[in-house]
Structure formats: C-alpha cells, structure tokens
CSV table of C-alpha atoms in Angstrom, one decimal:
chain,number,residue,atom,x,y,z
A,823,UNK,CA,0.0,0.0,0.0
A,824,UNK,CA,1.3,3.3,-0.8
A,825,UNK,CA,0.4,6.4,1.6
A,826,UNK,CA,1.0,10.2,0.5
A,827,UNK,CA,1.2,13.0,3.0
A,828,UNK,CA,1.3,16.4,1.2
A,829,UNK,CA,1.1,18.5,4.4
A,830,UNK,CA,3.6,20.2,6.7
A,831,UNK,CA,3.7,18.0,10.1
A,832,UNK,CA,4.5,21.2,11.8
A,833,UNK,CA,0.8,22.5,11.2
A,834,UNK,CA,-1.4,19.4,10.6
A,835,UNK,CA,-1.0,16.4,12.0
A,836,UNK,CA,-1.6,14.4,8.5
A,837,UNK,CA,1.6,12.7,9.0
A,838,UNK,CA,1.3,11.5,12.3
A,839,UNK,CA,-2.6,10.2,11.1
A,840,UNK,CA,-0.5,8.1,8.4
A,841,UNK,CA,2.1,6.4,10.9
A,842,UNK,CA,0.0,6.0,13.0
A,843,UNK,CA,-3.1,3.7,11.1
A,844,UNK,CA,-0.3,2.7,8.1
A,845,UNK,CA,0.9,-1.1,8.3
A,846,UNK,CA,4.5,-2.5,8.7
A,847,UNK,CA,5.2,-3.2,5.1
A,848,UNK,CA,3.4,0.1,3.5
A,849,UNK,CA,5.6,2.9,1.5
A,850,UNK,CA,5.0,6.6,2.6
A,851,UNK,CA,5.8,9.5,-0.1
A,852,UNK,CA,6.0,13.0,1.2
A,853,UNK,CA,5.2,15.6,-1.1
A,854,UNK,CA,4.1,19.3,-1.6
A,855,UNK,CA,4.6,20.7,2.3
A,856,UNK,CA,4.7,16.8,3.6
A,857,UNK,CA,8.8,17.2,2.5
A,858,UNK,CA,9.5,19.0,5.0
A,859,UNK,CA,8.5,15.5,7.5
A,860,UNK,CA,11.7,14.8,6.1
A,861,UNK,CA,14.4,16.9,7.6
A,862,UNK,CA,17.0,15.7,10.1
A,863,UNK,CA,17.1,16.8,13.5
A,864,UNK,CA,13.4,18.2,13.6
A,865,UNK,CA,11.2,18.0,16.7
A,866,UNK,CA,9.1,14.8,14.7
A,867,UNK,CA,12.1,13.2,13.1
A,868,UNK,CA,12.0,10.7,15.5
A,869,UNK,CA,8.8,9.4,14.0
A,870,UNK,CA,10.2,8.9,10.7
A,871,UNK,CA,12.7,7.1,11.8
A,872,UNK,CA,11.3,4.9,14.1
A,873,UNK,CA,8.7,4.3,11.1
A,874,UNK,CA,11.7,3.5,8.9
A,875,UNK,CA,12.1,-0.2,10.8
A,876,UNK,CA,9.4,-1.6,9.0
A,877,UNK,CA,8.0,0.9,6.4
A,878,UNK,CA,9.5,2.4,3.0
A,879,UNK,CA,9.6,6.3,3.4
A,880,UNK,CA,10.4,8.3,0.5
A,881,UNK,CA,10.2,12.2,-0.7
A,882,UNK,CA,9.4,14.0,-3.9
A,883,UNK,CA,12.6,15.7,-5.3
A,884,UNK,CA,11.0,18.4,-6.9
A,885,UNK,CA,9.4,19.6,-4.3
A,886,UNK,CA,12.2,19.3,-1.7
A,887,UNK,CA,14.5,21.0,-4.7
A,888,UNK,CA,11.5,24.0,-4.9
A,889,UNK,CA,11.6,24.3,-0.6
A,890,UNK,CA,15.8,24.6,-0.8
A,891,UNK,CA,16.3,21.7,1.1
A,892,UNK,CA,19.4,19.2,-0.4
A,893,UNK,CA,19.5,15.9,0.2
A,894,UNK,CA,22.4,15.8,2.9
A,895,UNK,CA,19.4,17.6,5.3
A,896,UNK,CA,17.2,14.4,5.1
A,897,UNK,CA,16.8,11.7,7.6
A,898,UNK,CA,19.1,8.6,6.7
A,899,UNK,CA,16.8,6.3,4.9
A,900,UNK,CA,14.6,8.6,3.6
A,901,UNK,CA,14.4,8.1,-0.6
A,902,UNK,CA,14.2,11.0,-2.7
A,903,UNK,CA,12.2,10.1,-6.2
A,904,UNK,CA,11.1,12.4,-8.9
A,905,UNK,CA,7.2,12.2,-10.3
A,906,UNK,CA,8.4,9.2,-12.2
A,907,UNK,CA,9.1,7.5,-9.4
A,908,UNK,CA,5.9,8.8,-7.8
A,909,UNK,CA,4.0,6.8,-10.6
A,910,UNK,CA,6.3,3.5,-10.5
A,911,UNK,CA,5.8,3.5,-6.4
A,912,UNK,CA,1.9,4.0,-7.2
A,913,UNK,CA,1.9,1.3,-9.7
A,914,UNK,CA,3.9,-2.0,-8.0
A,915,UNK,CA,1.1,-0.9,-4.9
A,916,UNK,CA,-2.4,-2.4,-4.5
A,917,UNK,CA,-3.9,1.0,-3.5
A,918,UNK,CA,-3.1,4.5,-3.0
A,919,UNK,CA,-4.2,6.1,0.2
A,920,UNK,CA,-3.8,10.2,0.0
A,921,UNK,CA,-4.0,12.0,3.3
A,922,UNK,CA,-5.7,14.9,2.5
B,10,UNK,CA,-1.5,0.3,-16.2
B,11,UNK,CA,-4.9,2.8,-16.5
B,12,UNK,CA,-4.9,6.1,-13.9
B,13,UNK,CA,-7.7,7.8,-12.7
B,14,UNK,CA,-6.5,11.4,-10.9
B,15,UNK,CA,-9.1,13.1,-8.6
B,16,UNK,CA,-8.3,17.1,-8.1
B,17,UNK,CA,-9.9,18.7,-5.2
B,18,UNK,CA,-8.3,21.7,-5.0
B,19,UNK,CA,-8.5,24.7,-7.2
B,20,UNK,CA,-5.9,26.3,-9.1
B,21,UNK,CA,-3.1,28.4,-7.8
B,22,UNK,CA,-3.8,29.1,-4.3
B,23,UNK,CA,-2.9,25.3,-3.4
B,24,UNK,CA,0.0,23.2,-5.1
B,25,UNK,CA,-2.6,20.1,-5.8
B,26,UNK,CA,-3.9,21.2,-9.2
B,27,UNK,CA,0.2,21.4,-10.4
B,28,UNK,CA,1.2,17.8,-8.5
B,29,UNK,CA,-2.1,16.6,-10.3
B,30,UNK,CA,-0.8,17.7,-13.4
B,31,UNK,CA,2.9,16.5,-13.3
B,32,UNK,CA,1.8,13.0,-12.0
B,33,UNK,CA,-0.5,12.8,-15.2
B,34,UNK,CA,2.0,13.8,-17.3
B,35,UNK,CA,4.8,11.4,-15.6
B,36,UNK,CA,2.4,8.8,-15.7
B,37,UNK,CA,1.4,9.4,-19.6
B,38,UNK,CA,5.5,9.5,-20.0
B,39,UNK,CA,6.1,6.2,-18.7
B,40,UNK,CA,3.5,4.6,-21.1
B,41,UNK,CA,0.8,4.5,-18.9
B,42,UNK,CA,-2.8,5.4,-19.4
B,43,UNK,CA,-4.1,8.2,-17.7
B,44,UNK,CA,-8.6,7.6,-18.3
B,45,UNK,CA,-10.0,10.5,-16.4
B,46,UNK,CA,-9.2,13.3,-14.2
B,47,UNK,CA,-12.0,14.6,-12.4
B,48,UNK,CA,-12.3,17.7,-10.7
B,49,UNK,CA,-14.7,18.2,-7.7
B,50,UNK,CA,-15.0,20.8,-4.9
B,51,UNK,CA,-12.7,23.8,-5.7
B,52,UNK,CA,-11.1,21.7,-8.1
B,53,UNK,CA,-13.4,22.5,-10.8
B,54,UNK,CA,-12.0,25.9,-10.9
B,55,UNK,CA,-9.7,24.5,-13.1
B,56,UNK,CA,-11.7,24.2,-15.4
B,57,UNK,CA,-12.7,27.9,-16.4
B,58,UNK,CA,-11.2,29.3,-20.0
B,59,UNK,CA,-11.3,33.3,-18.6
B,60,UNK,CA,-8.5,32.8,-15.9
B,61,UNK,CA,-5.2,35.3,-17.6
B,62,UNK,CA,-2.6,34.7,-15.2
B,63,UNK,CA,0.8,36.8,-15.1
B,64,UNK,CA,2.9,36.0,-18.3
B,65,UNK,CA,5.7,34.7,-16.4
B,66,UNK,CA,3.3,32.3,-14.7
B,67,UNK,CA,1.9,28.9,-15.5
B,68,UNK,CA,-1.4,28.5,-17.3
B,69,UNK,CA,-3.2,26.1,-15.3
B,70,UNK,CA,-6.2,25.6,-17.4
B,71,UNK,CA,-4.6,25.2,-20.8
B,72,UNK,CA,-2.2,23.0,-19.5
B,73,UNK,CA,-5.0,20.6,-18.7
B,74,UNK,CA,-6.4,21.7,-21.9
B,75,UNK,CA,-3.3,20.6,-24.1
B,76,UNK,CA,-3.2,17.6,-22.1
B,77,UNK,CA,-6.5,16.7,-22.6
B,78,UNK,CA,-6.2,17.0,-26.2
B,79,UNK,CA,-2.6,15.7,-26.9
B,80,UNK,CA,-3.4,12.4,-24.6
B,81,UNK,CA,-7.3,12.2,-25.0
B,82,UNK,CA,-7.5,12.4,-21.3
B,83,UNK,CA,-11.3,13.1,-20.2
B,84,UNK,CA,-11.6,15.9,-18.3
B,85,UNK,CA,-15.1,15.9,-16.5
B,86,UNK,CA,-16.2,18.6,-13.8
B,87,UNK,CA,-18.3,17.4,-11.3
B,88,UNK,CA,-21.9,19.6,-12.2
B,89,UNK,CA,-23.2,20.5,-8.6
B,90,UNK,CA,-19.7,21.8,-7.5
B,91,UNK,CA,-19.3,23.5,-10.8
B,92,UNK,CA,-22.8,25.0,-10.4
B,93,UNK,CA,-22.4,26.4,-6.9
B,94,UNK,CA,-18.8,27.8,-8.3
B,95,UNK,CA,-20.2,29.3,-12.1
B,96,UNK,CA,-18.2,26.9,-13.7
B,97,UNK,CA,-20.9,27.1,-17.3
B,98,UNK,CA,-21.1,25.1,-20.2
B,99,UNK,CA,-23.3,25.4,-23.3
B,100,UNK,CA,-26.0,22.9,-21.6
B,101,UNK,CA,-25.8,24.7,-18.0
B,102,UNK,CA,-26.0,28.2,-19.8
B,103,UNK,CA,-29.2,27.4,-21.3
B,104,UNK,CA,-30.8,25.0,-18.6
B,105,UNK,CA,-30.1,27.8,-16.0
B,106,UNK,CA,-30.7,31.0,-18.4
B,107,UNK,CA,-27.3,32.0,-17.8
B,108,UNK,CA,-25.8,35.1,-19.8
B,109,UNK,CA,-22.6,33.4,-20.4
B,110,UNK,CA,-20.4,30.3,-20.2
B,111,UNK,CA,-16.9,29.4,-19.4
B,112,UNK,CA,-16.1,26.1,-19.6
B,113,UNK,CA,-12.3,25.3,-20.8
B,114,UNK,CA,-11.2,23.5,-24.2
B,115,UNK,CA,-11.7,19.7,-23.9
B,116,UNK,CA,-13.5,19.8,-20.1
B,117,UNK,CA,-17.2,19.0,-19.7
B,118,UNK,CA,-19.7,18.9,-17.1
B,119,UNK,CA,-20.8,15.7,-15.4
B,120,UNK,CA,-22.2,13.9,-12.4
B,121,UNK,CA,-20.5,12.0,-9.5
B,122,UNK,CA,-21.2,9.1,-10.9
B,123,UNK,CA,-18.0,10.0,-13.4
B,124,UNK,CA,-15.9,9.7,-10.5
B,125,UNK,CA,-17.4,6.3,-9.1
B,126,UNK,CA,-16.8,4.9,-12.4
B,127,UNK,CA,-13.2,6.5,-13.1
B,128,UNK,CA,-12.4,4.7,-9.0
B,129,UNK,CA,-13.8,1.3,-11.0
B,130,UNK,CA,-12.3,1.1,-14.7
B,131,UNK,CA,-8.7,2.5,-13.6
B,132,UNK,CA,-6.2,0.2,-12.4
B,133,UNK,CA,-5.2,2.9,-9.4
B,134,UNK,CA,-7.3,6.6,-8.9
B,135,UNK,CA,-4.9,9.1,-7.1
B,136,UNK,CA,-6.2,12.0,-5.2
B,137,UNK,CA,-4.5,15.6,-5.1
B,138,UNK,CA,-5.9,18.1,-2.7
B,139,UNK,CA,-5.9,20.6,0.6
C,772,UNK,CA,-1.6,42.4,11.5
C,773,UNK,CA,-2.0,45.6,14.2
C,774,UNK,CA,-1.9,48.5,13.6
C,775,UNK,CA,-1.0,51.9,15.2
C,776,UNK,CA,-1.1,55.7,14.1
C,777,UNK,CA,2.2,58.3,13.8
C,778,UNK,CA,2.7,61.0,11.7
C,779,UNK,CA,4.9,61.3,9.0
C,780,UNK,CA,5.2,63.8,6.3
C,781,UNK,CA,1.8,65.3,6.6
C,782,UNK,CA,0.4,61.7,5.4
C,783,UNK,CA,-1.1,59.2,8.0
C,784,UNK,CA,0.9,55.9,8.1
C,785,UNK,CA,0.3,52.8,10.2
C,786,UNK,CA,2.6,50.3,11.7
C,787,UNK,CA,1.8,46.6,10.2
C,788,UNK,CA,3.0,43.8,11.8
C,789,UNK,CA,2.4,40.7,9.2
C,790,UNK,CA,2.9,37.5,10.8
C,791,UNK,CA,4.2,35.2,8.3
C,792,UNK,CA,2.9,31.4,9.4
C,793,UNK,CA,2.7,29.8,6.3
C,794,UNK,CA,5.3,27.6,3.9
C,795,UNK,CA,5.7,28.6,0.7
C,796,UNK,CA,4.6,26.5,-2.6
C,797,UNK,CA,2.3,23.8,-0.9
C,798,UNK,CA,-0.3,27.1,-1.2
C,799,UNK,CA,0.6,30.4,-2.4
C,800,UNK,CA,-0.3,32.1,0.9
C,801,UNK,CA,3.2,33.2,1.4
C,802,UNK,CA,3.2,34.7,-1.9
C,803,UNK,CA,0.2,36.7,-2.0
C,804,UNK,CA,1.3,38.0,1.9
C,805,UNK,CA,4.6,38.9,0.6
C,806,UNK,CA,2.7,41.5,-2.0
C,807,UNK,CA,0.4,42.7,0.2
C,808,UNK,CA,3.2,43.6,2.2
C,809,UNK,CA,5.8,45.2,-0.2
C,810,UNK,CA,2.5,47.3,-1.6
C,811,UNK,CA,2.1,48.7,2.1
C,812,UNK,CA,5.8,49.7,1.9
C,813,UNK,CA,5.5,51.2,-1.1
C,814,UNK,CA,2.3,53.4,0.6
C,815,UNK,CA,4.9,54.4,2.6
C,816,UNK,CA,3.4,52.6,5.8
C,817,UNK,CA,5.5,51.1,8.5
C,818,UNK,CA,6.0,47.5,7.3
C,819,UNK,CA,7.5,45.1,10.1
C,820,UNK,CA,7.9,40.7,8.8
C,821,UNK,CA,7.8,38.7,11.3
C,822,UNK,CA,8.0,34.4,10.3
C,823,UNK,CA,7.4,32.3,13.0
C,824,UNK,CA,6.0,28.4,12.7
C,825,UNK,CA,5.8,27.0,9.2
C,826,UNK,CA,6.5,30.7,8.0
C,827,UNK,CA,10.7,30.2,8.4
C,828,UNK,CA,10.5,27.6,5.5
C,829,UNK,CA,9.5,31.1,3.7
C,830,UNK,CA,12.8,32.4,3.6
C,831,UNK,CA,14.8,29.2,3.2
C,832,UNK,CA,17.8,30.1,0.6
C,833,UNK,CA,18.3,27.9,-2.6
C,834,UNK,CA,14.6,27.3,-3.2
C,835,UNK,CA,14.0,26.5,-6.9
C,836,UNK,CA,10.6,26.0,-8.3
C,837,UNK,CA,11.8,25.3,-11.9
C,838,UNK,CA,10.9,20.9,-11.6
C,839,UNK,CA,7.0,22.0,-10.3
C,840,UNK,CA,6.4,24.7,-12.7
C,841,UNK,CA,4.9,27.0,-9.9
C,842,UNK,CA,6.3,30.7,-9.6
C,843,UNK,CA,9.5,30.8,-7.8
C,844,UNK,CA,8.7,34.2,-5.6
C,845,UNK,CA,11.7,33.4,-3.0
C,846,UNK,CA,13.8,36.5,-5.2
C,847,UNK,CA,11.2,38.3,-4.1
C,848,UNK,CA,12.1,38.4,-0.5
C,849,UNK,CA,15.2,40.5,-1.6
C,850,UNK,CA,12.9,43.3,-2.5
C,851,UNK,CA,12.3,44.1,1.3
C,852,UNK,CA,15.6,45.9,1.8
C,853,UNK,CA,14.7,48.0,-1.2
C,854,UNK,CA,11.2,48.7,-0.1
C,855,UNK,CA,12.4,50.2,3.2
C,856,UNK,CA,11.3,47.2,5.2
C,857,UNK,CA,13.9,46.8,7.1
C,858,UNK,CA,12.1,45.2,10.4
C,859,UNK,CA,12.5,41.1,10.0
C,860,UNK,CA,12.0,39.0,12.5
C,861,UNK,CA,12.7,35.6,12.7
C,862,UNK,CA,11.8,33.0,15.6
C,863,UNK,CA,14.6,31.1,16.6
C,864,UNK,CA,12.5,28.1,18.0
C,865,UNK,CA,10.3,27.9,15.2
C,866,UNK,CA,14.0,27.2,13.5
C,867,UNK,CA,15.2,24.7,15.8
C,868,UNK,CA,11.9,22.6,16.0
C,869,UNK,CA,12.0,22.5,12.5
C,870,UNK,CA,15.7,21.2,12.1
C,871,UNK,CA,17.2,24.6,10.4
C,872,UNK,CA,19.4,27.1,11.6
C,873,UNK,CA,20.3,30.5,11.0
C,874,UNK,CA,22.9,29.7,8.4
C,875,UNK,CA,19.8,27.7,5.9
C,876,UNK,CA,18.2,31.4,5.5
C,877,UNK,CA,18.6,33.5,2.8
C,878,UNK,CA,20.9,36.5,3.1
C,879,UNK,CA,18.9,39.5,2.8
C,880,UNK,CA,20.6,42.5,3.1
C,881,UNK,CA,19.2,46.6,3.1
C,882,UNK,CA,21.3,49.8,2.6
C,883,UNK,CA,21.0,51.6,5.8
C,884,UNK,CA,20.1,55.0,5.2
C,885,UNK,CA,21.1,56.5,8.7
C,886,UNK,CA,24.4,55.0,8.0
C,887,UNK,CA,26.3,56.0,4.4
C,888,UNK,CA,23.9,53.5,2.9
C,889,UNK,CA,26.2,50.8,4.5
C,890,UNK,CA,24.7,47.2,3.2
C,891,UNK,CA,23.5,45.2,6.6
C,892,UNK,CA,22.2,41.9,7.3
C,893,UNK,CA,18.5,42.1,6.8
C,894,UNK,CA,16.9,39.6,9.5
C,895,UNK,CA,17.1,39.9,13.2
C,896,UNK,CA,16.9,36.5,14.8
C,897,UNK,CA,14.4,37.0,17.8
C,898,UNK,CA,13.9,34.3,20.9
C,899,UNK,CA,9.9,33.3,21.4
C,900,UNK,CA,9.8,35.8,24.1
C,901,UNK,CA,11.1,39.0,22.0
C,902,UNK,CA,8.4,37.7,19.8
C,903,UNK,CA,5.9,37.9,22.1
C,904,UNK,CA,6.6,42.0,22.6
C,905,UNK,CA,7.0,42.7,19.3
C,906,UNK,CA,3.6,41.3,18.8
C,907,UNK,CA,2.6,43.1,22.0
C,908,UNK,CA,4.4,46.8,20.5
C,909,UNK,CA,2.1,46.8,17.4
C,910,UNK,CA,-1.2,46.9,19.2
C-alpha cells in the first residue's frame, strides 16, 4: 500500500494520522509541504525514523529542490524520487491512500 | 496500467492542481494510461477558459487543456460543485438561463457518478488536494 | 496584523506587523502575503515581517521552483531591503523545531540610510519571548 502525506507536520498532524493507522510493510511519499517531514534533527524526526524499521519512506525531489532543502538535510533512509518515481511507487502498490 | 486522478483543490492558491498535473503527465511519459481526471470541490476551478494569469506564470487551465487533447484524457467537472462555483457550459448556460459560459477546451460537465466509475475502470485513482 | 497611528510627512501611516505562518509553494499564501506587504511599503506605511511556525521555511535560501512549474517568488524576499522594510524578524525556535538554523536562510541584506547606505544583514533573529513584545508593541 502506498500512503501520501502532502502537508507540513508542523501544522497538521496528516503525518502522524499516516504512521499511526499505516501497516508494517506500507511505503510513505511525502510531497508538496509533507517534504519538510523529512528533515533531520526536527522535533518529529524521531517518527520517521522509528517508522523507517518496518516501512518504505520516500520524498518527492521536486518539491524538496522547490523548498531549498538538499538531500544531505534528510533523515538517513529517507528516498528521494522524482514524479516518475511517484508513478512506478503507485503502480507496483495495491492501493493509493492520500491524506488529504 | 490505466490512472484515474481526482483534483480537489483549485488552481493556484494550493500546489494540488500542479502535482495533479505533473503525475499525469509522468504517468502518460512512462507509457501508462491516464482515463479521467476529475475535478470536484474547488477543483473544478480548473476548469474555467477566462482565468489570464501573469505572463511569467503557468497557465493552469490550458495545461490541462493541451493535455487533454494531446493524450485524449477526459476531463469531467463534477456539475453541482461547478454550479455552486459558475463553472458554465453550453447545456448549464441554457438550462439555467445564464448570460454566459466558461467552460475550458476539452472539459465538460458531469455527475458523480463520473468519479465512481473512473475509481472502478482504472487500475489505481490518485487524489490531489488541501 | 495591528496597527497603530504616527505622523509622517503630513500623510497618516500605520505600523503593520504581518505575521508570516505559512510555507511557501504547498499554497501560495506566502506569496500573496509577501505583495500585500511590499504594496504597504510602497504606501509608505511602517512595514515590520515577522515568520514564525511553518513561516521560516519562507525564507529558506536555494529554493527552486523550476521541476513543479509554480512561480519561484523566493527572489522576491530581496525586495524588502529595497522597499524600506527593514524590520524582520525571525523566531529562533520555530528554526530549531524544524531542524534549520540561521545559516539555511537567505541572506537578505538593506542599505541603511542613517548609516552612508552601509549594506547590513537584513533579518534579526528573535527568541519566542522578543516575539511575544514585538507582537505586543504593534497593538
């Protein structure tokens, strides 16, 4: 199953709805504001990377490249993939859940 | 594989209409199938032809437009969102005596059930929204 | 945004706070704040930034919009100097909780007037507190 999170977790708590009812097994993308999940050494990194044990987390390049943030500022294990990638990780999964 | 996009946002003030849009076209790229995008709530703002934004800005609405055209993707506006929003087409002009209509190159006016059956033909139906 | 009335070359003019919450591109919020602002500094008001929250993603340096087609307005932020805003604030918390620091803003600069137009860092780094009264000196 593939989850996508398009919101800052600073202001909604989209994210934390996602790791919290996603299985072990699932991929997560970040996109849009949800990028910014991503960053190292953030008051919710923790999350991420405890969700890293069992789940696939990756980010949208574009839109990290469009917020200024390179990849040496991500959280080790986090996958950067373009909107190509976006459509292969949507395609080898069953379903796409959006949290909107 | 056959992808059905869902746009619930309308264009400009949130980045779901563009990440609609590049997804299509990525998915399109990579020899997939893209059926129908429809556009509900604010979404179907995307679907006017009188929007002129800056020059140095993207055209949201022919963008769809082109795509729609270049890839035969169906573009379908959901009619009692686009009717609370004056989103008008030829039909709606005349069924509601309106002075005017607005409706984009290759978009038209439908029902919900467009997006019930979009969620059961396609293979995956992504959502882009607030 | 508050407000308060001086005087200033016979015309009225107001001191606006505009507290910047937002992160830019997932809505163009940030954008549209940003030209309401620099229009109120070219009426001459008393234009003070302040970014706290999501709002310090706003002036993150090397953003570049050019792989999600949207606008790239961050170049924009350079026109504050040159507008004679040269009041902006930035929270360090909202930094710290976020995983930045100082160094990951932009460096915006103005020409200080007062001072043989010497060129000076634009943003003052404020702690939650300071915040708090310059919230509290625009009522």
């Amino acid at each position: 199953m593939l989850h996508t999170v398009n919101k800052s977790p600073f202001e909604k708590n989209s994210l934390h709805s996602c790791l919290r009812l996603s299985k072990p097994g699932a991929n997560i993308l970040l996109l849009e504001d949800g990028v910014y999940g991503a960053l190292k050494g953030s008051d919710i990194s923790e999350d991420i990377e405890a969700s890293l044990a069992d789940r696939g987390v990756y980010v949208l390049g574009p839109d990290l490249k469009a917020r200024g943030i390179h990849d040496d500022r991500l959280i080790d294990g986090v996958q950067v993939v373009d909107y190509a990638g976006f459509v292969k990780l949507a395609v080898d999964a069953p379903r796409v859940q959006s949290w909107l | 594989m056959k992808f059905a996009v869902l746009v619930n946002e309308g264009p400009y003030t949130h980045q779901a209409s563009d990440s609609a849009y590049r997804f299509a076209q990525a998915a399109l790229d990579e020899g997939h199938e893209v059926t129908r995008v429809f556009f509900y709530h604010d979404g179907v703002n995307n679907g006017t032809r009188l929007t002129t934004p800056p020059q140095d800005d993207r055209h949201i609405a022919n963008r769809w437009s082109e795509l729609g055209k270049e890839h035969g993707v169906d573009l379908v506006v959901c009619v009692a969102a686009a009717q609370r929003r004056g989103i008008v087409d030829e039909d709606e002009q005349r069924r509601n005596g309106k002075d005017g209509n607005n409706i984009a190159d290759g978009f038209r006016i439908s029902g919900l059930g467009q997006l019930i059956e979009a969620g059961i033909q396609s293979d995956r139906l992504i959502s882009f929204g607030d | 945004m508050v407000t308060e009335d001086t005087n200033h070359e016979g015309g009225q003019v107001k001191k606006f706070l505009y507290l910047n919450r937002r992160a830019p591109h997932g809505t163009n919020y940030a954008q549209e704040g940003l030209e309401v602002a620099l229009i109120g500094a070219a009426f001459d008001q008393d234009v003070a930034m302040a970014y706290t929250d999501d709002g310090v993603f706003q002036l993150k340096k090397d953003q570049d919009t050019s792989d999600i087609g949207t606008k790239n307005f961050s170049a924009t932020y350079g026109a504050l100097g040159d507008y004679d805003v040269t009041r902006v604030y930035v929270e360090l918390e909202s930094l710290a909780r976020r995983g930045l620091t100082k160094e990951d803003l932009m460096p915006l600069v103005y020409e200080d007037e007062d001072d043989d137009w010497e060129e000076k860092p634009l943003i003052r780094f404020v702690s939650e507190a300071e915040l708090r009264d310059i919230i509290e000196e625009h009522e």
